[in-house]
PDB file of C-alpha atoms and ligand atoms in Angstrom:
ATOM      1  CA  UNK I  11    -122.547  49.964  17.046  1.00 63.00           C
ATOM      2  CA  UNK I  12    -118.779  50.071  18.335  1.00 77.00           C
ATOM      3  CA  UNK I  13    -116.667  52.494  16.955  1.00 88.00           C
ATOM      4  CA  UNK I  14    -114.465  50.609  14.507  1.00 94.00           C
ATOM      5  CA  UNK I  15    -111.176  49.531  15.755  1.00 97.00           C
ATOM      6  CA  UNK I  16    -109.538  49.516  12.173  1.00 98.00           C
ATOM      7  CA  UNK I  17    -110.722  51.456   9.400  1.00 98.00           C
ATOM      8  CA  UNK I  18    -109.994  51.082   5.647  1.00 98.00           C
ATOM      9  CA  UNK I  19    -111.629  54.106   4.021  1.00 97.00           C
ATOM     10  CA  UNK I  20    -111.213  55.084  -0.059  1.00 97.00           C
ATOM     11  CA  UNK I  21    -108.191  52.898  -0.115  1.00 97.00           C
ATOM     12  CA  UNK I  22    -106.289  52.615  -3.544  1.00 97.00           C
ATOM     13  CA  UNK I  23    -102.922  50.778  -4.501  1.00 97.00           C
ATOM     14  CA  UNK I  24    -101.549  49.585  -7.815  1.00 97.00           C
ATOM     15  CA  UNK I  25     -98.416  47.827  -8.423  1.00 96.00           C
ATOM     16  CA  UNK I  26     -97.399  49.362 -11.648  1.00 93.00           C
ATOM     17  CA  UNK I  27    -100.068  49.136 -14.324  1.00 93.00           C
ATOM     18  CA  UNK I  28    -101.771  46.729 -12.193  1.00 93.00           C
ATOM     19  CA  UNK I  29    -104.984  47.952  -9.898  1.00 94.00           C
ATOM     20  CA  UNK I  30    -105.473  45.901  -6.636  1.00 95.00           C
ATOM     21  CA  UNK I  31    -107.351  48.392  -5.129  1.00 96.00           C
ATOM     22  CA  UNK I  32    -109.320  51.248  -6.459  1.00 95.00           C
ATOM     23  CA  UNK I  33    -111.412  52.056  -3.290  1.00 95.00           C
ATOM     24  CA  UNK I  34    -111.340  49.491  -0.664  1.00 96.00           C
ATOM     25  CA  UNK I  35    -113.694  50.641   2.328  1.00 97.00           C
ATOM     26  CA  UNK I  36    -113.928  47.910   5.237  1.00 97.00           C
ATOM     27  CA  UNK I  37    -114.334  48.892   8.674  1.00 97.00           C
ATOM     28  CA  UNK I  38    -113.931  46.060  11.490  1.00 98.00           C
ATOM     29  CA  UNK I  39    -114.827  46.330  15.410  1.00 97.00           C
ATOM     30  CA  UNK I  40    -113.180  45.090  18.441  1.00 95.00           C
ATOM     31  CA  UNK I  41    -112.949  41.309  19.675  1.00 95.00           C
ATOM     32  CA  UNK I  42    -114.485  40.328  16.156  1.00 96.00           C
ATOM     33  CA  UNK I  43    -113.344  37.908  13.712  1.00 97.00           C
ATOM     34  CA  UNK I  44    -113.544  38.821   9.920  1.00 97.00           C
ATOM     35  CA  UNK I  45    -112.954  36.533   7.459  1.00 97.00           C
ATOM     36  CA  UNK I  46    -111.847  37.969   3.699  1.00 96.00           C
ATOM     37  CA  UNK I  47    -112.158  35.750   0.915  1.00 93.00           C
ATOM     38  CA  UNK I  48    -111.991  36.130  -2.645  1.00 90.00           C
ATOM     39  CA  UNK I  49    -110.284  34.747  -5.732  1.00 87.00           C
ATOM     40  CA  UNK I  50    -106.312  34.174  -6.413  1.00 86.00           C
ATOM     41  CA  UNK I  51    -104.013  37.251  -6.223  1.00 88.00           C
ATOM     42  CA  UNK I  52    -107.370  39.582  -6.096  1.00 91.00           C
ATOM     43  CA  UNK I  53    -105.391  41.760  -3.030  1.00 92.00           C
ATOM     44  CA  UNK I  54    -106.308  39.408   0.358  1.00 93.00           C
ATOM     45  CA  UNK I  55    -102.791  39.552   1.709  1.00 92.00           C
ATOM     46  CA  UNK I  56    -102.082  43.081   0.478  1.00 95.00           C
ATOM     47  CA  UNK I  57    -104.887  44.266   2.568  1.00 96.00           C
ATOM     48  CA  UNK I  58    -102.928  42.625   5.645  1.00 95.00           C
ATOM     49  CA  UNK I  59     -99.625  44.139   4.763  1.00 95.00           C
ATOM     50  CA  UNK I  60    -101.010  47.666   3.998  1.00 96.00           C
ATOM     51  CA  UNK I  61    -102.761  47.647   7.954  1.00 96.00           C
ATOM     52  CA  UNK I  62     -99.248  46.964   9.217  1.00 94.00           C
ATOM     53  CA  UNK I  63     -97.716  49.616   6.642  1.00 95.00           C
ATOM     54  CA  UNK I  64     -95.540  46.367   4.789  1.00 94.00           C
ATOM     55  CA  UNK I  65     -96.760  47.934   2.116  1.00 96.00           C
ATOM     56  CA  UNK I  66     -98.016  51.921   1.503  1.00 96.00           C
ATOM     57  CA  UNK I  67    -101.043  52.728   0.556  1.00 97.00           C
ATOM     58  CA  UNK I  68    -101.420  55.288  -3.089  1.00 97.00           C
ATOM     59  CA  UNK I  69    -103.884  56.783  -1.618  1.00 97.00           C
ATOM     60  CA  UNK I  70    -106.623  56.637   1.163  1.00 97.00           C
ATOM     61  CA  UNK I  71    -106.852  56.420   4.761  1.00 97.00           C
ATOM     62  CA  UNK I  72    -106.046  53.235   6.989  1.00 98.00           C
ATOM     63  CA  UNK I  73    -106.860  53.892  10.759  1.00 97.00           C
ATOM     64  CA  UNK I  74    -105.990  51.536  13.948  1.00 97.00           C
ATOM     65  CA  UNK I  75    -108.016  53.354  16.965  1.00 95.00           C
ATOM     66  CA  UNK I  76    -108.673  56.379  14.999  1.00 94.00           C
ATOM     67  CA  UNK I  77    -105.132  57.135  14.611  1.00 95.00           C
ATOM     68  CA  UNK I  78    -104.072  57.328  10.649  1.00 96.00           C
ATOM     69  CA  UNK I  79    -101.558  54.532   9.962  1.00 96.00           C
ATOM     70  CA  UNK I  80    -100.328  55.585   6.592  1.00 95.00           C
ATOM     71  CA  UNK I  81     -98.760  59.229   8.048  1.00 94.00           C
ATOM     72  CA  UNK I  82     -96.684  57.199  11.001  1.00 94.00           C
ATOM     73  CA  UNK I  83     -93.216  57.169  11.616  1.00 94.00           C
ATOM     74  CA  UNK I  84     -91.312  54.390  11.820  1.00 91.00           C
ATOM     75  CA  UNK I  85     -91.426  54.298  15.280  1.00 90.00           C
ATOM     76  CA  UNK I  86     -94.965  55.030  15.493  1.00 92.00           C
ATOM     77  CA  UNK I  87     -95.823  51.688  13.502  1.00 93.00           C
ATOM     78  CA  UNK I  88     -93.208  49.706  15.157  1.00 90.00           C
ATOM     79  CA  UNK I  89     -95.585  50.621  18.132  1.00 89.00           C
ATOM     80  CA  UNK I  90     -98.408  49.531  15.882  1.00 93.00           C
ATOM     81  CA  UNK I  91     -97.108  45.755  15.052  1.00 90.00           C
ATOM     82  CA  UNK I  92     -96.229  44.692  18.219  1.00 89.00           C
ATOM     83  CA  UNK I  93    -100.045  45.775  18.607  1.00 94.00           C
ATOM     84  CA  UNK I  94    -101.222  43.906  15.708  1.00 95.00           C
ATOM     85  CA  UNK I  95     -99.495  40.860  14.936  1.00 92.00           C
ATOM     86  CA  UNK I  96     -99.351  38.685  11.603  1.00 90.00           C
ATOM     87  CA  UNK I  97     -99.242  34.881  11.364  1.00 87.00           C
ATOM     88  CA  UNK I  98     -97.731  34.567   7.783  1.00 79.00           C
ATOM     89  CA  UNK I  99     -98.387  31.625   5.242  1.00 74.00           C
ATOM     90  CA  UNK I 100     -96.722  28.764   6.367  1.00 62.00           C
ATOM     91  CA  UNK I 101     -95.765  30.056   9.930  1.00 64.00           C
ATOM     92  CA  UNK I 102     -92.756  31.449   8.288  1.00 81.00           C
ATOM     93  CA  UNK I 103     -90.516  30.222  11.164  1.00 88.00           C
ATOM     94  CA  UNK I 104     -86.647  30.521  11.048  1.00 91.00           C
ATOM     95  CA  UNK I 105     -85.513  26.543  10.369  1.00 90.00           C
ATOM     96  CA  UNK I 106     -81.890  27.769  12.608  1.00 91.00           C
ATOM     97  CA  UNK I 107     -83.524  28.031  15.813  1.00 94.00           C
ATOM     98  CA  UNK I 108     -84.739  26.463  18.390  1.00 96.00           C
ATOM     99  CA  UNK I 109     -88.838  26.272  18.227  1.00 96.00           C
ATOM    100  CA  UNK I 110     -88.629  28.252  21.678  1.00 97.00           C
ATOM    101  CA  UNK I 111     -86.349  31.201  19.988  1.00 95.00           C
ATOM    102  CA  UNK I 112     -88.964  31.486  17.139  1.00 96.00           C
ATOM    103  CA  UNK I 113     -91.561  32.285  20.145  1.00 96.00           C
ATOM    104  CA  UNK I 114     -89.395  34.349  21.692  1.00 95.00           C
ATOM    105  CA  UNK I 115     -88.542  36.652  18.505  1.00 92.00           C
ATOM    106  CA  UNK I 116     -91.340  38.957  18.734  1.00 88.00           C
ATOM    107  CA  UNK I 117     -90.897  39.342  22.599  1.00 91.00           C
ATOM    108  CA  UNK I 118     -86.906  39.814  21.742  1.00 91.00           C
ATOM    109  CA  UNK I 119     -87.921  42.978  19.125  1.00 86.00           C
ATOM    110  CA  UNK I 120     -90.627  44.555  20.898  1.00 84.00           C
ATOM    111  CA  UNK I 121     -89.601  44.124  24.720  1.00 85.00           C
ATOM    112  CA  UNK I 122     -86.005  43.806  24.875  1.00 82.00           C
ATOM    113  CA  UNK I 123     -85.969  46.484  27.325  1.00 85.00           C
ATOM    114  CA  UNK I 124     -88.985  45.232  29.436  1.00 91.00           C
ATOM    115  CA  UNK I 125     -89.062  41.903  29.649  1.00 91.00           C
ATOM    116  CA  UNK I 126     -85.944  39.822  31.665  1.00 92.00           C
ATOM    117  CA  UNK I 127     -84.800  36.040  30.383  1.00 93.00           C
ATOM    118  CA  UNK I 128     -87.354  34.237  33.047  1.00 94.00           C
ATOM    119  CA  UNK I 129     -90.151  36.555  31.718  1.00 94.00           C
ATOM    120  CA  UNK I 130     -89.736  35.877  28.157  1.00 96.00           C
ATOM    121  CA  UNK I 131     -89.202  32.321  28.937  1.00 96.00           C
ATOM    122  CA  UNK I 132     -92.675  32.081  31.279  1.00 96.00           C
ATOM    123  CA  UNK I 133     -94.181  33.706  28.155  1.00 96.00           C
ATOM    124  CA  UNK I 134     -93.005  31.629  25.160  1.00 97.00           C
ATOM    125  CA  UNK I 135     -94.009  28.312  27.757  1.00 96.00           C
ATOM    126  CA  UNK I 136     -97.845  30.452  27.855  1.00 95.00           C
ATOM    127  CA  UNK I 137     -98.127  30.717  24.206  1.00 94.00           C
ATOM    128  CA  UNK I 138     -96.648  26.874  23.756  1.00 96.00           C
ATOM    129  CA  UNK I 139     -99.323  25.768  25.876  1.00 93.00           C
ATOM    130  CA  UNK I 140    -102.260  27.970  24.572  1.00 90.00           C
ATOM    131  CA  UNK I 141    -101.562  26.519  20.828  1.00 90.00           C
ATOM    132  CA  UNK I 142    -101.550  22.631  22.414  1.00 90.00           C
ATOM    133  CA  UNK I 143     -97.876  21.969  22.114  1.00 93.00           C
ATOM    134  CA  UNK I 144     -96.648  22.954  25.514  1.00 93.00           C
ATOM    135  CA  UNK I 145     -92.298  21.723  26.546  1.00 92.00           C
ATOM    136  CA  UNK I 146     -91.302  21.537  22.737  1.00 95.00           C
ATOM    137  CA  UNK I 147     -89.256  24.949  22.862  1.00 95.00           C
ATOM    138  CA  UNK I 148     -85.942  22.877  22.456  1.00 95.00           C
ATOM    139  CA  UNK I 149     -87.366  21.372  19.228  1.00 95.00           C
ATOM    140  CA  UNK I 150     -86.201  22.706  15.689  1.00 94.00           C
ATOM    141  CA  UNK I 151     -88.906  23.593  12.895  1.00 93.00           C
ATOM    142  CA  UNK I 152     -87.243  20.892  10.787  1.00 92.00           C
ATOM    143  CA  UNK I 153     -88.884  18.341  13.169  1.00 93.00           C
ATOM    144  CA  UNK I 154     -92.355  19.989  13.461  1.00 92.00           C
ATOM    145  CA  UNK I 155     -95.028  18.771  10.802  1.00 87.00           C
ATOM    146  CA  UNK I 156     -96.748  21.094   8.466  1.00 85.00           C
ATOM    147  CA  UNK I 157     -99.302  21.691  10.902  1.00 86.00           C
ATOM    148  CA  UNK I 158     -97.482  21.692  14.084  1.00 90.00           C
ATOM    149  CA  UNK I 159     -95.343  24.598  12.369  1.00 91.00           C
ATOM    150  CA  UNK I 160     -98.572  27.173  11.844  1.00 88.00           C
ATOM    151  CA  UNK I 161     -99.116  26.415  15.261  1.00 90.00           C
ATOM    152  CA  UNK I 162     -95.853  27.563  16.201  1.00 93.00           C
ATOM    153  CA  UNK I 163     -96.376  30.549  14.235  1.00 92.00           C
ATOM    154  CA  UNK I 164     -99.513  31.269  16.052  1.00 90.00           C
ATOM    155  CA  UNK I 165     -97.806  30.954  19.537  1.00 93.00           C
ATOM    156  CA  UNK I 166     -95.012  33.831  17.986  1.00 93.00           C
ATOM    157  CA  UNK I 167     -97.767  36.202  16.771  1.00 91.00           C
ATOM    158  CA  UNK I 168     -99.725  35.738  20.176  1.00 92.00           C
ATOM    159  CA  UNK I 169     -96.619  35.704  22.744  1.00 93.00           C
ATOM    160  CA  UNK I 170     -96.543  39.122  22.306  1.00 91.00           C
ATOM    161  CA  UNK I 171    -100.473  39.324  23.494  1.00 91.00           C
ATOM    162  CA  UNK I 172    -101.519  41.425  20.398  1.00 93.00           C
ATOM    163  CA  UNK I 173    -104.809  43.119  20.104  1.00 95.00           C
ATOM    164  CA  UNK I 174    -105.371  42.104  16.602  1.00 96.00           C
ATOM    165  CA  UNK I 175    -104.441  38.745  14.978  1.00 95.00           C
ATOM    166  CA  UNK I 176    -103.874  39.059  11.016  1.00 96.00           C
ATOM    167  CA  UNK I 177    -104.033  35.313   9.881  1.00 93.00           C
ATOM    168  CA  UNK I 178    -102.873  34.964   6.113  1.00 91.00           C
ATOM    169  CA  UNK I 179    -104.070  31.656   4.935  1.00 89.00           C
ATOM    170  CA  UNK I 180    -103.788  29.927   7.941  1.00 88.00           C
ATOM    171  CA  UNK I 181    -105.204  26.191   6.891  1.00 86.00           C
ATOM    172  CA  UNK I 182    -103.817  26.311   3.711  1.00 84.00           C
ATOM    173  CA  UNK I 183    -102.110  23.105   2.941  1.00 82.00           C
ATOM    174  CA  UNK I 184    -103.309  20.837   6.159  1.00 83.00           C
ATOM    175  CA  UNK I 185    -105.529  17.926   6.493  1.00 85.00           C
ATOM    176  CA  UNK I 186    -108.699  18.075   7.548  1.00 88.00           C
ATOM    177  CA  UNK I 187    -107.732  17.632  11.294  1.00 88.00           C
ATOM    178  CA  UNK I 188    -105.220  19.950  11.404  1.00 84.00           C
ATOM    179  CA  UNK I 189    -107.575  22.496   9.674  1.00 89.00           C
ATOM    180  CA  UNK I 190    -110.550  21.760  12.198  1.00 90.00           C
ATOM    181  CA  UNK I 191    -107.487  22.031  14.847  1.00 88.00           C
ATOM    182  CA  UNK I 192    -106.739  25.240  13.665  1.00 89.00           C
ATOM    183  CA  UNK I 193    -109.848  26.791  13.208  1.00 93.00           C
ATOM    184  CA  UNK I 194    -110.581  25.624  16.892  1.00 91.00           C
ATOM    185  CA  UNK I 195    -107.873  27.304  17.960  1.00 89.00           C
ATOM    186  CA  UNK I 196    -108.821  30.643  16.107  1.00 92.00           C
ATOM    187  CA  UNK I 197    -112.031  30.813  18.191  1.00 92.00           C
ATOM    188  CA  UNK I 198    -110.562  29.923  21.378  1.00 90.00           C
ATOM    189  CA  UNK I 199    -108.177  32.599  21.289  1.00 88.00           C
ATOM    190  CA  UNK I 200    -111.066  35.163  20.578  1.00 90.00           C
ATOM    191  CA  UNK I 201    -112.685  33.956  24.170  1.00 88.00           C
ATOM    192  CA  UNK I 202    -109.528  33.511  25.825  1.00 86.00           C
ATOM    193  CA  UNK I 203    -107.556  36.671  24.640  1.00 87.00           C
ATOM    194  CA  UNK I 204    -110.592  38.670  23.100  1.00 90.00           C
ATOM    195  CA  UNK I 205    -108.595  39.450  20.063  1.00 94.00           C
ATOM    196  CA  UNK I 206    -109.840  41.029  16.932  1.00 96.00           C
ATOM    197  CA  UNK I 207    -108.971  38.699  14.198  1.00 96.00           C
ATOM    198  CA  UNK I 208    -108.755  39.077  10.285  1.00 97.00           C
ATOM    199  CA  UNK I 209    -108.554  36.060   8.777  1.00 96.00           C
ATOM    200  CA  UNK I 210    -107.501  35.705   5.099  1.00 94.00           C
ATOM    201  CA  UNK I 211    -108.819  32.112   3.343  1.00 89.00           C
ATOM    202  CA  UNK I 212    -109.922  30.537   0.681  1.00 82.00           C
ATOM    203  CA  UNK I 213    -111.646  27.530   3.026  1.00 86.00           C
ATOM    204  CA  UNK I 214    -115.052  28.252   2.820  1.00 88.00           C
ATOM    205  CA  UNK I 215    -115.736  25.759   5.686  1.00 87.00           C
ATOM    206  CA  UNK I 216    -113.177  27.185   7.887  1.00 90.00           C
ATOM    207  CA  UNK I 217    -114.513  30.733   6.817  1.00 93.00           C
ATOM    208  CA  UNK I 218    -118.240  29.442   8.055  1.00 94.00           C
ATOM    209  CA  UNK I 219    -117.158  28.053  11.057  1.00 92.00           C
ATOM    210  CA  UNK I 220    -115.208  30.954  12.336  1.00 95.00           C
ATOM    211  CA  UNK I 221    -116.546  34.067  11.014  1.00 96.00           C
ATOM    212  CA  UNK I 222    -118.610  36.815  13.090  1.00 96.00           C
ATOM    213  CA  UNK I 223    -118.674  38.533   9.276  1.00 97.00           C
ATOM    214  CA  UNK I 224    -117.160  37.568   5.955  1.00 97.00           C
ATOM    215  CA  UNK I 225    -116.033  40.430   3.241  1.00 96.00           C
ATOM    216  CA  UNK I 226    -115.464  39.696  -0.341  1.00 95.00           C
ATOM    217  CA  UNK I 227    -112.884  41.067  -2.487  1.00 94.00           C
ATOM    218  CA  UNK I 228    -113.858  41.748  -5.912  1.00 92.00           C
ATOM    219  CA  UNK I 229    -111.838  43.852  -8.280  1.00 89.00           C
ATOM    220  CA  UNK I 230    -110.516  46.012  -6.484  1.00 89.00           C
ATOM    221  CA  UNK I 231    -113.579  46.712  -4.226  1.00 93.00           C
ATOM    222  CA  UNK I 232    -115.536  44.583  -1.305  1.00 95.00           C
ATOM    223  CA  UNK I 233    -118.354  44.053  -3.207  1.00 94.00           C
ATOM    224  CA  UNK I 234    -120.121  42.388  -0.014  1.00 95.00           C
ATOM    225  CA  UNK I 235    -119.709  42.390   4.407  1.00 96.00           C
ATOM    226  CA  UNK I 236    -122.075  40.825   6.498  1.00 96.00           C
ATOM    227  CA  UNK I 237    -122.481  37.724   8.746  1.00 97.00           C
ATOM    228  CA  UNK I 238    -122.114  34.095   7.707  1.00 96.00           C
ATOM    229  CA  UNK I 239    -125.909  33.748   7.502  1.00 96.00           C
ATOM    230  CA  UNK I 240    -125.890  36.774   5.032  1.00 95.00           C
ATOM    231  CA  UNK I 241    -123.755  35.267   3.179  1.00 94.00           C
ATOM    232  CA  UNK I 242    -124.800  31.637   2.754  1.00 93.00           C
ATOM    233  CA  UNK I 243    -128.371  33.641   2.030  1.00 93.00           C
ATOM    234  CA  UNK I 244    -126.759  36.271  -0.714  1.00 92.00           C
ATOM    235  CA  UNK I 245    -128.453  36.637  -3.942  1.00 90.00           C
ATOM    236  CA  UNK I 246    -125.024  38.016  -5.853  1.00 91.00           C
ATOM    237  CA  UNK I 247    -124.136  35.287  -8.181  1.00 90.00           C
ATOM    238  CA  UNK I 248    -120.241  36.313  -7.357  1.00 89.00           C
ATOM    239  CA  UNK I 249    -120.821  35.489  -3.972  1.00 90.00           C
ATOM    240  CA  UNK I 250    -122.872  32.626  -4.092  1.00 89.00           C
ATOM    241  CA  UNK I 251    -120.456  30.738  -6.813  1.00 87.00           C
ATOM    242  CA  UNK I 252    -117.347  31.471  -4.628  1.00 86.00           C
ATOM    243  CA  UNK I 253    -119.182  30.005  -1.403  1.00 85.00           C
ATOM    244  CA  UNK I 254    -120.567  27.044  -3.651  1.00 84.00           C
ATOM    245  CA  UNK I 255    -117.097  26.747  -5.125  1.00 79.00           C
ATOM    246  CA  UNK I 256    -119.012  27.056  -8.593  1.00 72.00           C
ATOM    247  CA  UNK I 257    -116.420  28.345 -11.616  1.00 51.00           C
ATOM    248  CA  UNK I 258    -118.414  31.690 -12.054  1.00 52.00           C
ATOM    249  CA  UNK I 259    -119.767  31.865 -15.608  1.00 47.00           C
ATOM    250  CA  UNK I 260    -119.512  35.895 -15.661  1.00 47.00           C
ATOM    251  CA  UNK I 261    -116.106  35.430 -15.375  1.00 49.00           C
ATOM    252  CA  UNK I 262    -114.060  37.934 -17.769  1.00 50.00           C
ATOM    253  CA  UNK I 263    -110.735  37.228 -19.628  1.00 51.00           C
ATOM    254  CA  UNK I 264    -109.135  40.302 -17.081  1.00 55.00           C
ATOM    255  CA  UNK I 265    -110.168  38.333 -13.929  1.00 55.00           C
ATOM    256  CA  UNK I 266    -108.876  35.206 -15.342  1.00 51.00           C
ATOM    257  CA  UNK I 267    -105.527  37.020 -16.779  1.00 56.00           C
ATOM    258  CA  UNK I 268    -105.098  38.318 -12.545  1.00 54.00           C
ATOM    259  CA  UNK I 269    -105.613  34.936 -11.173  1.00 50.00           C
TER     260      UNK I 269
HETATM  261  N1  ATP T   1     -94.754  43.692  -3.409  1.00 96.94           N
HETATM  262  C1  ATP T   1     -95.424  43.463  -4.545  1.00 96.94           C
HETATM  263  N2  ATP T   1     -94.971  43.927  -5.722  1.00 96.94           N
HETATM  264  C2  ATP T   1     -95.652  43.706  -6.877  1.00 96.94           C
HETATM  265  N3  ATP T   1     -96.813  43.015  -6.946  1.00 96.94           N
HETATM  266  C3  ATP T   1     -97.297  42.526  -5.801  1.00 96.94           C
HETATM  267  C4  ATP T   1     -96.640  42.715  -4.540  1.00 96.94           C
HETATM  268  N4  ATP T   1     -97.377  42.126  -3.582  1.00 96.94           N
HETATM  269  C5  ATP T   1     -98.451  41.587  -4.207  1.00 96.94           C
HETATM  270  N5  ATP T   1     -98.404  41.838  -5.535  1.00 96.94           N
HETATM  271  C6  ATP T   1     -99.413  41.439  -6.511  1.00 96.94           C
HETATM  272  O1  ATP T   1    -100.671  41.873  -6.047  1.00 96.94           O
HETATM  273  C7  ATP T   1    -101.676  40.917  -6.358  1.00 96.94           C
HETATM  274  C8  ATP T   1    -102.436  40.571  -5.111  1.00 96.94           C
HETATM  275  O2  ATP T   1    -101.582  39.807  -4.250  1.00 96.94           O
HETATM  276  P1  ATP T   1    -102.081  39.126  -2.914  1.00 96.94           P
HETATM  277  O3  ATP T   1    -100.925  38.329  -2.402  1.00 96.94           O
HETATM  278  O4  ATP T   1    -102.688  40.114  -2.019  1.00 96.94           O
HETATM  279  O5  ATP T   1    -103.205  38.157  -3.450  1.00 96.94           O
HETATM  280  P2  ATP T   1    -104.199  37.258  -2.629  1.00 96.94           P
HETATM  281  O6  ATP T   1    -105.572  37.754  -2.870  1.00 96.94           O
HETATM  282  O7  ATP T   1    -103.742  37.143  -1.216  1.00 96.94           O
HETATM  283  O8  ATP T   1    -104.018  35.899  -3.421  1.00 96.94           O
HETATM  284  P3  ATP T   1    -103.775  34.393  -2.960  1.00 96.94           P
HETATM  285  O9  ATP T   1    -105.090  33.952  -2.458  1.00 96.94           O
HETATM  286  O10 ATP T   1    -103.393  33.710  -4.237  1.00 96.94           O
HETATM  287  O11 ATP T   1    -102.686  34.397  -1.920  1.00 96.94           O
HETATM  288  C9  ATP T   1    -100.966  39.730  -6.996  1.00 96.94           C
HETATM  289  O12 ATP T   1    -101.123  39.821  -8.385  1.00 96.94           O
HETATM  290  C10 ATP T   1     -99.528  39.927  -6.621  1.00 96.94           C
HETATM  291  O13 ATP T   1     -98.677  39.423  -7.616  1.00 96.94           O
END
């Protein structure tokens, strides 16, 4: 097998009293997609923020291409975000500029110094086009719908043509069209950019239809990795009532108290 691209080894981080992670180990290889599920506020989106160093680690090692992210500079990880790029909840685009501008942000803050007007402008057009909503840079988020708007987000996070897309809920709160839209688009970009993608959800169809592996977040642990087929075959009642959508019956009062 491929030498993993990112590598979460012994990782642990509380906030406060509260564990989220008392050894997360979770290794995932170049151009493939991995899809973490798991229940509410078990650590999906902390796992994101900690590869990009939004958050520190308490202990551990997190690695992008061997290199240890946790011991970086500042400098060193701004190198490693325009490298790995996040499309947050929501798109989280800025409602006072222009659609276009919101493109152009991540070009702005990695390549000022690189990149001229026309360039950046040929770009944000290129990542427009790739997400299906090509000419609408002069457009204002207030305008977009809810879908259109994580699309937009996905044409900021790839404008900067990222190795690694993090996606943090990304069909959270869309119909079913704009989900199937979306999770179309998340394996087109795999072919047509060869990305590595980590994809954070709690849609188990999206997660089927757009996983090369799944891992599952348990307690502070991924208590199981493997492909889609592994997982619609797994014998672990945790897994198979989170896939099945089934209110677990082994359910503690501490899990329920962290949802
Ligand atoms: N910066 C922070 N300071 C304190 N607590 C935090 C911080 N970030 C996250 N948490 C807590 O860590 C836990 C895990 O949060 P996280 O957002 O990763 O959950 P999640 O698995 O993505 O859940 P959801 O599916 O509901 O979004 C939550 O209880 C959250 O309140």
């Amino acid at each position: 097998m491929a030498e993993p691209l990112i590598r979460f080894s012994h990782v642990r981080k509380a906030f406060g009293p509260k564990t989220i992670y008392r050894d997360l180990n979770l290794d995932i290889f170049p151009g493939e997609t991995l899809t973490v599920m798991g229940g509410s506020g078990v650590g999906k989106s902390v796992m994101l923020k900690l590869l990009i160093r939004l958050l520190d680690v308490d202990g551990g090692s997190v690695s992008f291409h061997g290199e240890e992210i946790t011991r970086m500079s500042e400098r060193e990880i701004g190198g490693v975000r325009r490298r790995i790029a996040m499309l947050f909840q929501g798109g989280a685009l800025f409602d006072s500029i222009s659609v276009g501008e919101n493109v152009a942000y991540g070009l702005r803050e990695h390549f000022r110094d690189t990149m001229s007007e026309q360039q950046i402008a040929e770009r944000v057009d290129w990542a427009l086009s790739l997400v299906g909503l090509p000419k609408i840079e002069a457009m204002r988020p207030a305008d977009l719908s809810g879908g259109m708007k994580k699309r937009v987000g996905l044409a900021r996070a790839i404008a900067v043509q990222p190795e690694v897309l993090l996606y943090d809920e990304p069909t959270t709160g869309l119909d079913p069209i704009n989900t199937e839209r979306i999770n179309h688009l998340i394996r087109g970009l795999k072919k047509a950019l060869n990305v590595t993608s980590i994809v954070v959800t709690h849609d188990m169809k999206s997660a089927f239809s757009i996983s090369d592996r799944m891992a599952m977040v348990v307690r502070g642990e991924i208590i199981a990795v493997g492909t889609p087929d592994d997982f619609s075959r797994s014998k672990d009642p945790r897994v198979a009532d989170f896939i099945n959508g089934t209110a677990p019956v082994t359910e503690d009062v501490e899990t329920l108290l962290r949802a």
